[in-house]
Short mmCIF file of C-alpha atoms in Angstrom, two decimals:
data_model
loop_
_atom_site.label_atom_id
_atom_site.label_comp_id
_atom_site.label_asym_id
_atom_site.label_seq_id
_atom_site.Cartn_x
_atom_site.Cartn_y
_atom_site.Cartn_z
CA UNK A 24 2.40 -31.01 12.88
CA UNK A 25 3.30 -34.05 11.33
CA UNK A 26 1.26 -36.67 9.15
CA UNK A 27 1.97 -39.81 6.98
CA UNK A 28 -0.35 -42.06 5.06
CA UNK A 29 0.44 -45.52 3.43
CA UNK A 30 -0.64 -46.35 0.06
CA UNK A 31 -0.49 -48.89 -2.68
CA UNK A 32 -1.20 -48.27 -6.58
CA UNK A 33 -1.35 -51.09 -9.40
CA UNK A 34 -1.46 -54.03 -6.15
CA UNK A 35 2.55 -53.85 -6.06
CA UNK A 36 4.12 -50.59 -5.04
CA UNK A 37 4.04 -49.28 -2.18
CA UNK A 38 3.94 -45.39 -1.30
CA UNK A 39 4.52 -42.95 1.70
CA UNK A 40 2.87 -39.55 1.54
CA UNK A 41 4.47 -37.11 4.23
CA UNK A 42 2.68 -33.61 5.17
CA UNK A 43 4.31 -31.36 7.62
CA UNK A 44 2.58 -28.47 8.10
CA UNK A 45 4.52 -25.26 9.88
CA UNK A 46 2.87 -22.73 11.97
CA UNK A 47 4.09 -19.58 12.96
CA UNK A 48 7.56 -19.87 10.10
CA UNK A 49 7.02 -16.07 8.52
CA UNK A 50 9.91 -14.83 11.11
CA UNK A 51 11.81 -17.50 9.77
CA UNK A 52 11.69 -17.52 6.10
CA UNK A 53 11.84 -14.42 4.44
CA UNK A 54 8.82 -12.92 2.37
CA UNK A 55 10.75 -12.76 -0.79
CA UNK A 56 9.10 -13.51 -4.08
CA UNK A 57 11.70 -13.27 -6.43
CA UNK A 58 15.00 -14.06 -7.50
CA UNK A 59 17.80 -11.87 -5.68
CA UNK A 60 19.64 -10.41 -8.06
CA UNK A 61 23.77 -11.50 -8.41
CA UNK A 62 25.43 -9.20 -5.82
CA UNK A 63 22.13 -7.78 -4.30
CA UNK A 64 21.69 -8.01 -0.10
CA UNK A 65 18.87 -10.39 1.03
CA UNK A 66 16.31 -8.95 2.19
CA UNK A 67 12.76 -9.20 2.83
CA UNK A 68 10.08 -7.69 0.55
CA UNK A 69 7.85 -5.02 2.68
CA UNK A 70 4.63 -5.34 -0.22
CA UNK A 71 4.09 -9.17 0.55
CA UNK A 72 3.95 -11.57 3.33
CA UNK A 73 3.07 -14.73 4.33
CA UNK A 74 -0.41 -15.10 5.38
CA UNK A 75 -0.81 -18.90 6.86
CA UNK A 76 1.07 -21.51 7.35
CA UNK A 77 3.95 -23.47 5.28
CA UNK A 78 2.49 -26.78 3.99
CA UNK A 79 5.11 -29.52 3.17
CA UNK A 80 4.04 -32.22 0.63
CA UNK A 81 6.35 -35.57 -0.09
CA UNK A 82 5.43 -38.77 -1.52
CA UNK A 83 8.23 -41.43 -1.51
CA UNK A 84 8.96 -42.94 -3.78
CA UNK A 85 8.39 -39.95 -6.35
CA UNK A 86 5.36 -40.54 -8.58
CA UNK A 87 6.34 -37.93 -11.35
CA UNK A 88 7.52 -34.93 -11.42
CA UNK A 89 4.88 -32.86 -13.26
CA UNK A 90 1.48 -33.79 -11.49
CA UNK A 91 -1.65 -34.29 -13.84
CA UNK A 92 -4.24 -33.06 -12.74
CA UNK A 93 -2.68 -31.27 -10.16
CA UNK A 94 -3.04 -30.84 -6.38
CA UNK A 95 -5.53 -28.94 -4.80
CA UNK A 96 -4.43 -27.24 -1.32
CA UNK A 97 -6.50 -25.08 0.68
CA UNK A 98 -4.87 -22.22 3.07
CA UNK A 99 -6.66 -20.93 5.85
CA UNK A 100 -5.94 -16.56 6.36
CA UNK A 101 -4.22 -15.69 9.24
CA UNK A 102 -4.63 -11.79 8.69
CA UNK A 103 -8.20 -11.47 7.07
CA UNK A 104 -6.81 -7.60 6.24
CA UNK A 105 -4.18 -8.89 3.58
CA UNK A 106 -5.19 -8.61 -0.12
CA UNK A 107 -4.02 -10.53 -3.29
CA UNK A 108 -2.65 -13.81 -2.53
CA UNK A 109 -0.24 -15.67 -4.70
CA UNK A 110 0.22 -19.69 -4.33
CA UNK A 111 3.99 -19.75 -4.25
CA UNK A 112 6.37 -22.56 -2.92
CA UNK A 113 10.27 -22.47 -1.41
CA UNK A 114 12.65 -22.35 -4.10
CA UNK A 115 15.69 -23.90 -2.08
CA UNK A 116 18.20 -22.86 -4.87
CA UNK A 117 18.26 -19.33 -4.68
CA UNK A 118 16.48 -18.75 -1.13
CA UNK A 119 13.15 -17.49 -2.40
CA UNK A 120 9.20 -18.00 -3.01
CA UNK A 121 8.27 -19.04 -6.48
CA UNK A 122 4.72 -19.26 -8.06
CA UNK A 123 5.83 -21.95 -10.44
CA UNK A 124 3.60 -24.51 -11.72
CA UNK A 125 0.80 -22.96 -9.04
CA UNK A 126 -2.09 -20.60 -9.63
CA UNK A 127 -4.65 -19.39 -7.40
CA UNK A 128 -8.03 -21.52 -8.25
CA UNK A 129 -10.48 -19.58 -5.63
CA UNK A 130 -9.99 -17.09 -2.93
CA UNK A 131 -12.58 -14.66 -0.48
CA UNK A 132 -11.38 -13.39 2.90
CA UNK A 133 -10.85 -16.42 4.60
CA UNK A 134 -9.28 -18.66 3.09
CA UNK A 135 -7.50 -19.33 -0.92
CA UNK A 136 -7.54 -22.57 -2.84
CA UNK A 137 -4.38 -23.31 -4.61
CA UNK A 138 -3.50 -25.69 -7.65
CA UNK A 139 0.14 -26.58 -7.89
CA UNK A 140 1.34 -29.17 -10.40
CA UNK A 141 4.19 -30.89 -8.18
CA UNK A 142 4.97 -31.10 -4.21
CA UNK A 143 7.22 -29.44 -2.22
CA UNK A 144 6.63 -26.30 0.56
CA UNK A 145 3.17 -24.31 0.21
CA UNK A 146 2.40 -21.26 1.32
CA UNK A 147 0.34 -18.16 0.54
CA UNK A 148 2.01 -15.20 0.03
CA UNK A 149 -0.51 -11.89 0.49
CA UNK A 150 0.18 -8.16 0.20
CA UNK A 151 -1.24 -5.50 3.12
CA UNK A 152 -4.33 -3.26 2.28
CA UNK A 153 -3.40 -0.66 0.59
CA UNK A 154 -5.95 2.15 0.42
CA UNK A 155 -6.33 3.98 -3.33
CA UNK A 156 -4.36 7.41 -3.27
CA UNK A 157 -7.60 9.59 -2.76
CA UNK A 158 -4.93 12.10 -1.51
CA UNK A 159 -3.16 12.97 -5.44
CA UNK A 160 -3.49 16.26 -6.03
CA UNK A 161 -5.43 15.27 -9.65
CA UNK A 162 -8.05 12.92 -8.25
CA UNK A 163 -8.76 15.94 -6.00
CA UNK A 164 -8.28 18.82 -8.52
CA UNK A 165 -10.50 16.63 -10.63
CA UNK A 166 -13.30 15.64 -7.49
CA UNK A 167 -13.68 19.14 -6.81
CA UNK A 168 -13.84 20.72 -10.26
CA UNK A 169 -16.64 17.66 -11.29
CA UNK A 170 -18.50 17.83 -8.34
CA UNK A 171 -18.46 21.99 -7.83
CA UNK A 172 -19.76 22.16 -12.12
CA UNK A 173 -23.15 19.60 -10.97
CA UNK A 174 -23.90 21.09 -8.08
CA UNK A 175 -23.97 24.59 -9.54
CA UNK A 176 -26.19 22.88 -12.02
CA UNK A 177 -28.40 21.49 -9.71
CA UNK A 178 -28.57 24.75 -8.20
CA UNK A 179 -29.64 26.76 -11.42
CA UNK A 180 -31.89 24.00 -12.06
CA UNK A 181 -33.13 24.34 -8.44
CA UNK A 182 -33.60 28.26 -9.44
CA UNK A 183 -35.22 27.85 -13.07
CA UNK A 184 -37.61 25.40 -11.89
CA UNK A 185 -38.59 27.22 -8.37
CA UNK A 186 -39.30 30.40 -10.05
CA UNK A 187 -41.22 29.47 -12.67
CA UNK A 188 -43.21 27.15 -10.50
CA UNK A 189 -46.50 28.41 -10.75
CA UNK A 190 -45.74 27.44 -14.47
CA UNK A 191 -43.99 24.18 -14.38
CA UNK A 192 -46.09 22.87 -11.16
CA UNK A 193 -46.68 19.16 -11.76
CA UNK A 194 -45.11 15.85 -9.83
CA UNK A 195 -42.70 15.75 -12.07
CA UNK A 196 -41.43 18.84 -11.06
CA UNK A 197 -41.57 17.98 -7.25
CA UNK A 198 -39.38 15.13 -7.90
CA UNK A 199 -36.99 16.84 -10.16
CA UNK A 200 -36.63 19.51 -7.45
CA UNK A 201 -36.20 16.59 -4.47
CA UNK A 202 -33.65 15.25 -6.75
CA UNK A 203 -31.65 18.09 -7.06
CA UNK A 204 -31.71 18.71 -3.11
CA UNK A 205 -30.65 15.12 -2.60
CA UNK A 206 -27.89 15.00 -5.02
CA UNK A 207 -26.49 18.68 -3.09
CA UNK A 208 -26.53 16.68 0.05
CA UNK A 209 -25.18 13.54 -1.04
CA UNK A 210 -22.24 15.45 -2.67
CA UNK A 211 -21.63 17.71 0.38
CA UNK A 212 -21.41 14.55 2.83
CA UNK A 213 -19.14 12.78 0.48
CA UNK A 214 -16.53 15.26 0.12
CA UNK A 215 -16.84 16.43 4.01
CA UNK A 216 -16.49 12.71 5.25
CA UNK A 217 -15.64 10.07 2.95
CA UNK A 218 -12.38 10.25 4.46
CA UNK A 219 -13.06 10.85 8.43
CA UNK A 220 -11.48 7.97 9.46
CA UNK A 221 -9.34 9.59 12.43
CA UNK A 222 -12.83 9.23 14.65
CA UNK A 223 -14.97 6.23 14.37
CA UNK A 224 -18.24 7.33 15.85
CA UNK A 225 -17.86 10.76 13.50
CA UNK A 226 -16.90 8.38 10.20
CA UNK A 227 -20.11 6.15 11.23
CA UNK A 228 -22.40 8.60 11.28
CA UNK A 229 -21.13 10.28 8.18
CA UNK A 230 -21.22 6.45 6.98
CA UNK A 231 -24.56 6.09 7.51
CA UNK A 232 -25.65 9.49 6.23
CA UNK A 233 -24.33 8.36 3.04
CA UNK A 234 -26.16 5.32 3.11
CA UNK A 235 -29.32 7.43 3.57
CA UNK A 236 -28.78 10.04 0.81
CA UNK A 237 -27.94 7.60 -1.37
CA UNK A 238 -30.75 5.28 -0.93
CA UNK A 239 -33.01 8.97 -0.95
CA UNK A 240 -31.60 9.26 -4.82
CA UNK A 241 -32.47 5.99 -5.84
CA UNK A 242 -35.93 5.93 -4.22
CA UNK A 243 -36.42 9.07 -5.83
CA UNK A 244 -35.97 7.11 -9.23
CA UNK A 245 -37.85 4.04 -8.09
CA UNK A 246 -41.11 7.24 -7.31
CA UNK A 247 -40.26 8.58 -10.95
CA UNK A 248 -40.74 4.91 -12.19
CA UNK A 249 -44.49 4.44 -10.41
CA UNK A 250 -45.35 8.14 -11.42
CA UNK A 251 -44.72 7.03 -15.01
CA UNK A 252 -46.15 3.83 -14.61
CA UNK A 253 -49.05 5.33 -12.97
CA UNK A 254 -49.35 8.07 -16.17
CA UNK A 255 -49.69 5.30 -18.26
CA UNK A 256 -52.27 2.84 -16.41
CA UNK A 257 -54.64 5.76 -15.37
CA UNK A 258 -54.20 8.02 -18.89
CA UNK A 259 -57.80 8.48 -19.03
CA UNK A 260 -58.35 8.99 -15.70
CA UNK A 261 -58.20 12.17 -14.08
CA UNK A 262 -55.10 13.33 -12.46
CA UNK A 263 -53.50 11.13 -9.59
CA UNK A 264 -51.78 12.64 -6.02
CA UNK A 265 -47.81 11.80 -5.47
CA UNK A 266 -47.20 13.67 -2.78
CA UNK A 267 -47.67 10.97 -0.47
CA UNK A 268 -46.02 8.58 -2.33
CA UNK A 269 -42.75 11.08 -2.43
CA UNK A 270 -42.23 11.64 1.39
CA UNK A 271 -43.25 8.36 2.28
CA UNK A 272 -40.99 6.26 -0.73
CA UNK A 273 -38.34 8.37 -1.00
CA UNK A 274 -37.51 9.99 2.37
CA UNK A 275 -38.99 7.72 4.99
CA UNK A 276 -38.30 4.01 3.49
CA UNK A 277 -34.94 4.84 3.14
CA UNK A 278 -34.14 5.65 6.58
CA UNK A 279 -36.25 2.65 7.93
CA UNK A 280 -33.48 0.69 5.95
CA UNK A 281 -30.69 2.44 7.16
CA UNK A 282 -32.24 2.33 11.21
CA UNK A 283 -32.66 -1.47 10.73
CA UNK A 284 -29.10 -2.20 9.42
CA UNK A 285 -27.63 -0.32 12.23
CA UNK A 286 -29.61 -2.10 15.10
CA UNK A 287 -28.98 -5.54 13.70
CA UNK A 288 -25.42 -4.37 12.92
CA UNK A 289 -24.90 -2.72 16.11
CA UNK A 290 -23.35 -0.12 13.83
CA UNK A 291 -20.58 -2.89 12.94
CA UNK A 292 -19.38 -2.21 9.12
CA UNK A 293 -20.66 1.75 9.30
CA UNK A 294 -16.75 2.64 8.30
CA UNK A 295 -13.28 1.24 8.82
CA UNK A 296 -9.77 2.67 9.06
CA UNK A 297 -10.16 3.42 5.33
CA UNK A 298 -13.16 4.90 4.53
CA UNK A 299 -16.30 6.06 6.18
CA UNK A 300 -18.98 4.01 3.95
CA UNK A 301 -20.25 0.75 3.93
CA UNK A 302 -18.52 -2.52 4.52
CA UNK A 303 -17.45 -5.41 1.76
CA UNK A 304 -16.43 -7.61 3.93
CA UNK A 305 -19.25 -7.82 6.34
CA UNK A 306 -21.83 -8.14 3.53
CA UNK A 307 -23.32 -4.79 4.64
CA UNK A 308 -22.68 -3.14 1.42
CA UNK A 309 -25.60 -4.94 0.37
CA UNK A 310 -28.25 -2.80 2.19
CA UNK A 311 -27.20 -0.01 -0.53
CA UNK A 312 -26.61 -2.36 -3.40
CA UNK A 313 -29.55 -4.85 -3.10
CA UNK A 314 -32.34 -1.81 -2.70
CA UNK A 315 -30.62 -0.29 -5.69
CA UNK A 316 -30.35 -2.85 -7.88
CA UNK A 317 -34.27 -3.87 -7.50
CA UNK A 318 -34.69 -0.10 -8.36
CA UNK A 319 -32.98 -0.27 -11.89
CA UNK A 320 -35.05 -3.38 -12.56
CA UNK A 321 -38.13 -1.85 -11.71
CA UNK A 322 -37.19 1.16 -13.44
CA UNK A 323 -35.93 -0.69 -16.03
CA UNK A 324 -39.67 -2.90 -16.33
CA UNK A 325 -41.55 0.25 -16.70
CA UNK A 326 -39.38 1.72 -19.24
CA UNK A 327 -40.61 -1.17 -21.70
CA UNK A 328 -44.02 -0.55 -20.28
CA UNK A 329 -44.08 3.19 -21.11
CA UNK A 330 -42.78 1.80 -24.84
CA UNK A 331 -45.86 -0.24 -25.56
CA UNK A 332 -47.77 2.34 -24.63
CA UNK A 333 -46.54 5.53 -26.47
CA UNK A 334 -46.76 2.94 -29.59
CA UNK A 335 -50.48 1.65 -28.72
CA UNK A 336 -51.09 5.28 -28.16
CA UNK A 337 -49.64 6.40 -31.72
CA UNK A 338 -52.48 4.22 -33.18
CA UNK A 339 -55.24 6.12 -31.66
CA UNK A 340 -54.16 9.53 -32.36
CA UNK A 341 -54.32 10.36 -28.13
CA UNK A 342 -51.69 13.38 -28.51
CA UNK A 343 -52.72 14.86 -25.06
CA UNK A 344 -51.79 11.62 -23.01
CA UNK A 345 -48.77 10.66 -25.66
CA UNK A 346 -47.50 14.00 -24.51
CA UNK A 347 -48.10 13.86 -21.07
CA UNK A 348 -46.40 9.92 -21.52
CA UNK A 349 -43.79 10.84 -23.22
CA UNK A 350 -42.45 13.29 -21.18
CA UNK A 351 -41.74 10.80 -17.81
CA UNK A 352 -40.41 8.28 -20.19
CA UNK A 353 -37.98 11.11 -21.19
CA UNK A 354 -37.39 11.69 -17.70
CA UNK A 355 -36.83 8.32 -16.32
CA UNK A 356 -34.58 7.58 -19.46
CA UNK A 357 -31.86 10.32 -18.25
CA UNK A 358 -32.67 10.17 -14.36
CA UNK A 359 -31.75 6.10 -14.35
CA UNK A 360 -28.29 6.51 -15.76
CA UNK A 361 -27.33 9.51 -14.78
CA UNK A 362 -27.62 9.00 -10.97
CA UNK A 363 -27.65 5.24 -11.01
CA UNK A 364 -23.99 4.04 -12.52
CA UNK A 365 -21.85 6.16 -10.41
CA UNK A 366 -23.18 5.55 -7.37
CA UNK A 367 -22.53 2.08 -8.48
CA UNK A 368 -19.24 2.77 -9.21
CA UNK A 369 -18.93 4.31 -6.04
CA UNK A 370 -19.15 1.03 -4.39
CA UNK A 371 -15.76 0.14 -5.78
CA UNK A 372 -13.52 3.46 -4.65
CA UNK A 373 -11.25 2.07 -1.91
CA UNK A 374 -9.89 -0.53 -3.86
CA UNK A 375 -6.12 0.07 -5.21
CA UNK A 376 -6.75 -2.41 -7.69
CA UNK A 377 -9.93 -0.36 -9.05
CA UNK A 378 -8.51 3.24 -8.17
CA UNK A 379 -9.24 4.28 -11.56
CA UNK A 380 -13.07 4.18 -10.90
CA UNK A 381 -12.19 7.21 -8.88
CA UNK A 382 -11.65 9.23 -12.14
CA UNK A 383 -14.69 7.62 -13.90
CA UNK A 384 -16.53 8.19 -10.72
CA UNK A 385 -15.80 11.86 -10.73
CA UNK A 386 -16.39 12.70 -13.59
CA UNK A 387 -19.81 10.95 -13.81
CA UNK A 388 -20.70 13.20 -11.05
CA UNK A 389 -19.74 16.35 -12.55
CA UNK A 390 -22.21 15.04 -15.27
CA UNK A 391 -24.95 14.45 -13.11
CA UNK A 392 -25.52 17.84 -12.62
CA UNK A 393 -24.64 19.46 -15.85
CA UNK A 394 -27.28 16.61 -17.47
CA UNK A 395 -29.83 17.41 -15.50
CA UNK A 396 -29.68 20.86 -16.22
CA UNK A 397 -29.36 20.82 -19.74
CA UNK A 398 -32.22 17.66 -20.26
CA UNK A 399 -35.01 19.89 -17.51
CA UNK A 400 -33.62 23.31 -18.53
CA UNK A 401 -32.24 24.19 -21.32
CA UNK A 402 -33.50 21.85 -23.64
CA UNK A 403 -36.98 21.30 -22.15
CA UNK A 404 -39.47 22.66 -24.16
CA UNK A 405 -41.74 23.20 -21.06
CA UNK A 406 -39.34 25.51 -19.47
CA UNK A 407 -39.16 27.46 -22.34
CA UNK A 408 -42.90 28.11 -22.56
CA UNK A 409 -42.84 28.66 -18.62
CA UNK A 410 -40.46 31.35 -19.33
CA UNK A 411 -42.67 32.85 -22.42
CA UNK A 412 -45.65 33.05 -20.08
CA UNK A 413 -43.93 34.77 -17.57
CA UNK A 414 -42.60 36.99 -19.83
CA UNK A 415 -46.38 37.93 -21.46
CA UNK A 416 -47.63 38.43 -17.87
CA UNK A 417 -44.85 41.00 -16.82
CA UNK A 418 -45.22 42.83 -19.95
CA UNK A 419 -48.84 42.85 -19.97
CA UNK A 420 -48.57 43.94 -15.84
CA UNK A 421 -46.29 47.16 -17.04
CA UNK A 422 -49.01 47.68 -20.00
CA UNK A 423 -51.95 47.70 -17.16
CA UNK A 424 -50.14 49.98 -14.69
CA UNK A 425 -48.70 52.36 -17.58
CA UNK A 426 -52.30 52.97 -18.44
#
């Protein structure tokens, strides 16, 4: 397509700006970006190619060579699966694409804004999708090994806490127990079908499982948050119920979220050819990462609640309800990092570019786990008397029956 505009600067000279814009060239021109080397074969680059058309820019006569400010040029993507695009122009001496004098000013899926300092032939050159090696034999070594230390964790801490639960029974305990059974799940269903690509109804449901288990941790930190808020509110009152509040907030609100994205999705974005989770490009990720985030702030809010109150507390001596304060705020302090960042992280694990968010992210899970455990078990004072107790009562059962 052809175009060509008349113009006059300073009232005297007149100028001629030519665009040409070629559709359909990449079988044409080659998708080389650099400079063949002296004796080297021509040949095409397989890591980039062009991703729009060629744009050809020409004012007669010339108005300088160096254009300030420069041009602004908009491309419109072909292939909406191509990743980082490069503003790059035909280097007719040599045969190849140059990003000389252009940068890349804005870019999404659709479309990247260029800003190029002269004129010549445009184009956007854009590599393929390339999915983060998830297959090394170190990310996996290292997935497993993290991942197989928390849940044995969780597992103990399951144990501990389920045997001396006549002991240790409170809400608190209820949740830390949910907590532990959600994190199992969520890491069983990540390492069974993260990567279940090969069938698409199999990686959407596995997709959307995710989605649910991970919402399911997060609520379960948005019901710590209200139980400690609640402690703090009603300290002088007598003792509130959470049962409720736990099935309904953190098992059933969580799948109404995940039912209503898939009917207005009509499961559209529940996986792709490289991973079974949520999709970036549709926006979906968003009915994970929007729910969570309001989580953390909440969780975040009552943390400086729970603050004001241990110190108005200090100054009237209340050591029963300090106690009984302080240990949710200790709680929510080590739930809300622990199991919110990588889950956060987790958002970000297909991406080449990011792949080393796989390492952090697997090895924040094999802390998850191991954290719990240590913070509820081994370092919990409650445990310990729990333990004592049930010691004095087995000893003082042998005493009874050897009399």
């Amino acid at each position: 397509m052809y175009m060509s505009l008349r113009f006059v600067l300073d009232d005297t000279i007149e100028y001629i700006a030519e665009t040409v814009i070629y559709q359909n060239v990449s079988g044409i021109l080659p998708n080389l970006n650099e400079r063949p080397t002296k004796g080297s074969s021509f040949r095409s680059s397989s890591t980039v190619r062009l991703n729009g058309p060629v744009l050809s820019l020409k004012i007669t006569p010339q108005l300088t060579e160096v254009l300030d400010p420069p041009i602004t040029i908009s491309f419109q993507h072909t292939n909406k699966q191509l990743v980082r695009p490069s503003c790059t122009f035909w280097q007719f001496l040599g045969g190849y694409w140059s990003n000389s004098g252009c940068k890349v000013k804005s870019t999404d899926r659709y479309r990247t804004v260029c800003e190029c300092n002269h004129l010549t032939n445009f184009a956007i050159l854009m590599s393929p999708f390339k999915k983060a090696d998830v297959s090394s034999l170190e990310l996996k070594l290292m997935t497993y090994i993290s991942i197989g230390i928390s849940t044995v964790c969780l597992v103990a801490t399951l144990g501990i806490h389920g045997t001396l639960w006549q002991y240790l029974k409170s809400s608190r305990t209820k949740l830390l127990m949910n907590l532990c059974v959600a994190l199992i799940l969520a890491y069983v269903i990540f390492l069974a079908g993260i990567e279940r690509t090969e069938f698409s109804i199999l990686c959407t449901v596995i997709a959307a499982c995710l989605h649910y288990i991970f919402l399911v941790v997060f609520c379960l930190m948005l019901t710590q948050g209200i139980e400690m808020a609640v402690s703090v509110i009603y300290v002088f009152k007598p003792k509130h119920q959470m049962d409720w509040l736990l099935i309904i907030g953190s098992w059933l609100c969580p799948a109404a979220v995940v039912v209503v994205s898939l009917v207005i999705t009509k499961t559209k974005g529940f996986g792709n050819e490289q991973v079974c989770w949520l999709s970036t490009d549709t926006g979906l990720i968003w009915a994970f990462v929007g729910p969570s985030l309001l989580v953390i702030l909440f969780n975040v809010s009552c943390i400086v609640l729970v603050l004001r109150a241990i110190l108005r507390l200090k100054a009237v001596q209340n050591t029963a309800a300090l106690e009984k304060i302080k240990g949710s705020f200790r709680s929510l302090c080590i739930l809300l990092p622990v199991t919110g960042v990588p889950w956060i992280l987790g958002i970000f694990y297909i991406n080449e570019d990011l792949s080393f968010i796989q390492y952090v992210f697997s090895a924040l899970n094999g802390l998850q786990g191991c954290t719990l455990f240590m913070f509820h078990c081994l370092l919990n004072p409650e445990v310990k008397k729990a333990y004592l107790r049930m010691k004095e009562k087995k000893y003082s059962a042998k005493a009874l029956v050897s009399i």
